[in-house]
Short mmCIF file of N, CA and C in Angstrom, two decimals:
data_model
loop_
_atom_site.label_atom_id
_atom_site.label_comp_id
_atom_site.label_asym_id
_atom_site.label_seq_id
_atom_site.Cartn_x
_atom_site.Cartn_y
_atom_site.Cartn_z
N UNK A 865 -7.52 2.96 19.72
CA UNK A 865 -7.78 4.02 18.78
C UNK A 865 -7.22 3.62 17.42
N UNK A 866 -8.01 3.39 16.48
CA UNK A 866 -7.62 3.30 14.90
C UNK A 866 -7.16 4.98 14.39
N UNK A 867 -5.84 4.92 13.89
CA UNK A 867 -5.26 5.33 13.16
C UNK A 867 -5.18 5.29 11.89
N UNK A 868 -5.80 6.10 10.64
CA UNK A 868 -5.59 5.73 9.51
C UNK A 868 -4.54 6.62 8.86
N UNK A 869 -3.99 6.20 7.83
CA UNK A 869 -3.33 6.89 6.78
C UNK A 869 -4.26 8.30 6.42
N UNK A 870 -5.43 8.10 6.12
CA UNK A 870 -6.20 9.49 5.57
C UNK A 870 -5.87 10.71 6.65
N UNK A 871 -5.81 9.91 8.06
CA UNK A 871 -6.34 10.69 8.98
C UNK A 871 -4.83 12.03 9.57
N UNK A 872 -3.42 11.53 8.73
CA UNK A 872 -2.19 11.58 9.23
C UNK A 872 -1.58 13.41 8.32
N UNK A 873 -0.68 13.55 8.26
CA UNK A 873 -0.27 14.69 7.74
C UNK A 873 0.07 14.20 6.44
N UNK A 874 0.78 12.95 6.60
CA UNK A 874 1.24 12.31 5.33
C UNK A 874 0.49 11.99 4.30
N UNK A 875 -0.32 11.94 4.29
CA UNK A 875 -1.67 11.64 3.27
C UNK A 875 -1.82 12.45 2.06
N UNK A 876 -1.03 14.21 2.13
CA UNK A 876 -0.81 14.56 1.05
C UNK A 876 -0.13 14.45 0.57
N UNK A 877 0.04 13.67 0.45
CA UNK A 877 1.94 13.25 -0.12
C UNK A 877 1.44 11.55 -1.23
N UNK A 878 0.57 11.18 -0.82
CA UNK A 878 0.50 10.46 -1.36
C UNK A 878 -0.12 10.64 -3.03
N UNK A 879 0.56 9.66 -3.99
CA UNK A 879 -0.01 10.08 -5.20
C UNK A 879 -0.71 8.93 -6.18
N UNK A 880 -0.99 7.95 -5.60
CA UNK A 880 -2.08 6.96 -6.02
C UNK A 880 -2.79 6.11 -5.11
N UNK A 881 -4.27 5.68 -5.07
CA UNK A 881 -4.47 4.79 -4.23
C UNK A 881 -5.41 4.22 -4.78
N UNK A 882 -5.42 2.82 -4.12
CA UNK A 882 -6.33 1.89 -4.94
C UNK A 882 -7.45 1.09 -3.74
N UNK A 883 -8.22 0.97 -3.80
CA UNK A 883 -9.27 0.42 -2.94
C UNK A 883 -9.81 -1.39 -3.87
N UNK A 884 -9.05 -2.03 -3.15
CA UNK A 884 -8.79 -3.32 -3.14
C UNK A 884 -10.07 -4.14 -2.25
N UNK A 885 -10.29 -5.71 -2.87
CA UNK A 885 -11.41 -6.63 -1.48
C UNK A 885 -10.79 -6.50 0.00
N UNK A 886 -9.37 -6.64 -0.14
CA UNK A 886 -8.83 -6.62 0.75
C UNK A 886 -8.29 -5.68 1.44
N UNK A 887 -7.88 -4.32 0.84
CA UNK A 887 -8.11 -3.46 1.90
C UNK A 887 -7.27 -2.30 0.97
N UNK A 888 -7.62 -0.84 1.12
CA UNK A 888 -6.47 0.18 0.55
C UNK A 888 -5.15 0.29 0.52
N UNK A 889 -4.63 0.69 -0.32
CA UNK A 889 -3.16 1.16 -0.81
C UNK A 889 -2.81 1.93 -1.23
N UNK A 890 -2.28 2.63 -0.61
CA UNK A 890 -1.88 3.97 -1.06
C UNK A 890 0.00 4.02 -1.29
N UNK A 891 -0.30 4.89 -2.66
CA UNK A 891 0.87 4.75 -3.31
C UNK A 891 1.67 5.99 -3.00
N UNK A 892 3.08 6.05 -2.90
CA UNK A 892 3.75 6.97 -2.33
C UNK A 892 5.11 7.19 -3.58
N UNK A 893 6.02 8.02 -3.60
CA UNK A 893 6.84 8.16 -4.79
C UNK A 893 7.77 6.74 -5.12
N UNK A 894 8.08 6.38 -3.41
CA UNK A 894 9.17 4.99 -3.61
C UNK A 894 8.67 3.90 -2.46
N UNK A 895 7.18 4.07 -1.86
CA UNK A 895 6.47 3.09 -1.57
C UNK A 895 5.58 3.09 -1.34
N UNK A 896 4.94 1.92 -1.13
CA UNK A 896 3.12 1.74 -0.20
C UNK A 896 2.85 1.60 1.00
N UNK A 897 1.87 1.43 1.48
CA UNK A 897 1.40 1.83 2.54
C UNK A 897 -0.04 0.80 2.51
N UNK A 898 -0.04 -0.18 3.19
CA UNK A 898 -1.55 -1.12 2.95
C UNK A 898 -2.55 -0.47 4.42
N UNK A 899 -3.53 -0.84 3.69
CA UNK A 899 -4.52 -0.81 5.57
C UNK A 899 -5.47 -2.15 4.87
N UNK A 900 -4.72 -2.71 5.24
CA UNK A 900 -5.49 -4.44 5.52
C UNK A 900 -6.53 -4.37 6.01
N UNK A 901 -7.92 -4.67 5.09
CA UNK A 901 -9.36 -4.64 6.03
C UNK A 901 -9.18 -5.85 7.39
N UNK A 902 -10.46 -5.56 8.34
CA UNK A 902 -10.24 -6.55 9.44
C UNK A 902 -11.06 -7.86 9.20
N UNK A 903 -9.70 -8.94 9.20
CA UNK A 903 -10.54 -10.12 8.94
C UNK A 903 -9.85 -11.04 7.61
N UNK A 904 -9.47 -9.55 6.61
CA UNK A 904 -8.88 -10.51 5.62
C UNK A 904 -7.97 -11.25 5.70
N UNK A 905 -7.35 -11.82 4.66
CA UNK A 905 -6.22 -12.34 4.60
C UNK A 905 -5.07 -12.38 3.47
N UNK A 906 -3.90 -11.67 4.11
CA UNK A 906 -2.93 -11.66 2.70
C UNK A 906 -2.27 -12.32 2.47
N UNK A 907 -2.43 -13.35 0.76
CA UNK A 907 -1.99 -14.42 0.36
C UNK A 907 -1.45 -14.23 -1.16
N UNK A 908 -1.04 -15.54 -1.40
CA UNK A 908 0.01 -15.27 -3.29
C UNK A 908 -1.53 -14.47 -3.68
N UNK A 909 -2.03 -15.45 -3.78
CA UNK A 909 -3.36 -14.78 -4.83
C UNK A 909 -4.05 -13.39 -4.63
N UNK A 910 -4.35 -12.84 -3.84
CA UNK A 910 -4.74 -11.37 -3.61
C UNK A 910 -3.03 -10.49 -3.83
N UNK A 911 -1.74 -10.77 -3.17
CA UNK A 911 -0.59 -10.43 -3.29
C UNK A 911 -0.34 -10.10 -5.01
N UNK A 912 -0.94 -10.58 -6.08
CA UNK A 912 -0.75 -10.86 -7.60
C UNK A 912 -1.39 -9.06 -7.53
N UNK A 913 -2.46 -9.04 -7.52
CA UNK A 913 -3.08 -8.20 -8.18
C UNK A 913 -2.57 -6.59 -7.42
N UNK A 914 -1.63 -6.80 -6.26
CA UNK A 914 -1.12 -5.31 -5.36
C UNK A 914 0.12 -5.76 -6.28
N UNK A 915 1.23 -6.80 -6.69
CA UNK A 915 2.20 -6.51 -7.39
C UNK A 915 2.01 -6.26 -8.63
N UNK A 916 1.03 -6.33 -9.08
CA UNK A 916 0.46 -5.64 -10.75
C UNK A 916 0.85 -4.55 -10.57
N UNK A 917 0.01 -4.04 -9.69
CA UNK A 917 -0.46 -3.02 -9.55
C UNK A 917 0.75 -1.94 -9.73
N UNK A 918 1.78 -2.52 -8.69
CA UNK A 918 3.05 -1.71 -8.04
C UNK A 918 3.65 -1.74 -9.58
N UNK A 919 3.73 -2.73 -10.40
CA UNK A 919 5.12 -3.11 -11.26
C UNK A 919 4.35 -1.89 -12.46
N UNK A 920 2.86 -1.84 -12.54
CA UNK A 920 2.42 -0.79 -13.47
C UNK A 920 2.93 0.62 -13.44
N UNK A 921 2.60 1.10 -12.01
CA UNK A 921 3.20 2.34 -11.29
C UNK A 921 4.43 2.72 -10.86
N UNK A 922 5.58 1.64 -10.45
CA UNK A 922 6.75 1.88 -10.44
C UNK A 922 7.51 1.23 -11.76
N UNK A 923 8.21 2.54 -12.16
CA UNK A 923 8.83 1.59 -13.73
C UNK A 923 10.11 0.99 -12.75
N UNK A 924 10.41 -0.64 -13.61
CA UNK A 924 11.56 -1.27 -13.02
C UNK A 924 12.81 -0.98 -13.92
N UNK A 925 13.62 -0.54 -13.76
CA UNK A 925 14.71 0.21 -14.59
C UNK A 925 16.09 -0.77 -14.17
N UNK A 926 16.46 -1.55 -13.23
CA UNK A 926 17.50 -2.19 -12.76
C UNK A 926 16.90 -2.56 -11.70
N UNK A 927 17.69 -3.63 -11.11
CA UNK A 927 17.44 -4.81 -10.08
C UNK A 927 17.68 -4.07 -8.77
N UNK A 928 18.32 -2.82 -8.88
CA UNK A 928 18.61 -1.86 -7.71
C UNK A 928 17.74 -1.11 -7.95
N UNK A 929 16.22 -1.25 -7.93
CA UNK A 929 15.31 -0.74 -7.73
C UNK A 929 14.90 -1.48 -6.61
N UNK A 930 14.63 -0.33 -5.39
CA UNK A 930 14.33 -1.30 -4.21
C UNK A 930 12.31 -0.35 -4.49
N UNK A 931 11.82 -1.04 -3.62
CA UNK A 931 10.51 -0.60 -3.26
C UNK A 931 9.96 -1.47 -1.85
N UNK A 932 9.52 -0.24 -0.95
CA UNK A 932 8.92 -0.64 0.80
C UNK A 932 7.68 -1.07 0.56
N UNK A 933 7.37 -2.14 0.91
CA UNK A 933 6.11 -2.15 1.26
C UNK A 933 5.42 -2.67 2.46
N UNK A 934 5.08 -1.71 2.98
CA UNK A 934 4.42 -1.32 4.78
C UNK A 934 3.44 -1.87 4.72
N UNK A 935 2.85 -2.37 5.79
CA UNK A 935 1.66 -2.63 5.86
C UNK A 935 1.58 -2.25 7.50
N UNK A 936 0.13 -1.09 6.78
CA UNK A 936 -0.14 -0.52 8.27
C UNK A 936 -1.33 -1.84 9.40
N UNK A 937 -1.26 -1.99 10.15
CA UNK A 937 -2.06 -2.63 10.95
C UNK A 937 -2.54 -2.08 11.88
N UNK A 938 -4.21 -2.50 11.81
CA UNK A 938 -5.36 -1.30 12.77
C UNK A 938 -5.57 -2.17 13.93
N UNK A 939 -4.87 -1.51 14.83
CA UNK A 939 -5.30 -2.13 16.60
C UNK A 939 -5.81 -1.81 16.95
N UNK A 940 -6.39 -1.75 17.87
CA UNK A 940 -8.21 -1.79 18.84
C UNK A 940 -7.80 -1.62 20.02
N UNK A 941 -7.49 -1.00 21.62
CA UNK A 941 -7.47 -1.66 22.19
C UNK A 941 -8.41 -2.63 23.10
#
């Protein structure tokens, strides 16, 4: 059974998301949340354009700025 983020309670909570080649992200106050399409692959080069992304949306204020980033993974059984 696939589980998505949309599908969860938590989903209103979220307050940006971006629909990427590689798969959605949804932005949360102090992290993300990926759903990796099936098949892709996450590398430096696709990785560039989700840390844009993050460094646009989270201001970096000090080095003790931490930020999670989850990545949900869709199992099948």
């Amino acid at each position: 059974m696939k589980i998505k983020l949309g599908d969860t309670k938590y989903f209103n909570e979220v307050k940006k998301t971006h629909k990427l080649q590689i798969g959605t992200f949804y932005f949360f106050n102090k992290f993300i949340v990926a759903e990796i399409n099936e098949g892709e692959n996450v590398n430096w080069g696709n990785c560039q354009q989700i840390i844009n992304l993050a460094l646009d949306y989270y201001p970096v204020n000090s080095i003790q700025k931490l930020i999670i980033y989850l990545i949900g993974f869709m199992i099948t059984p």
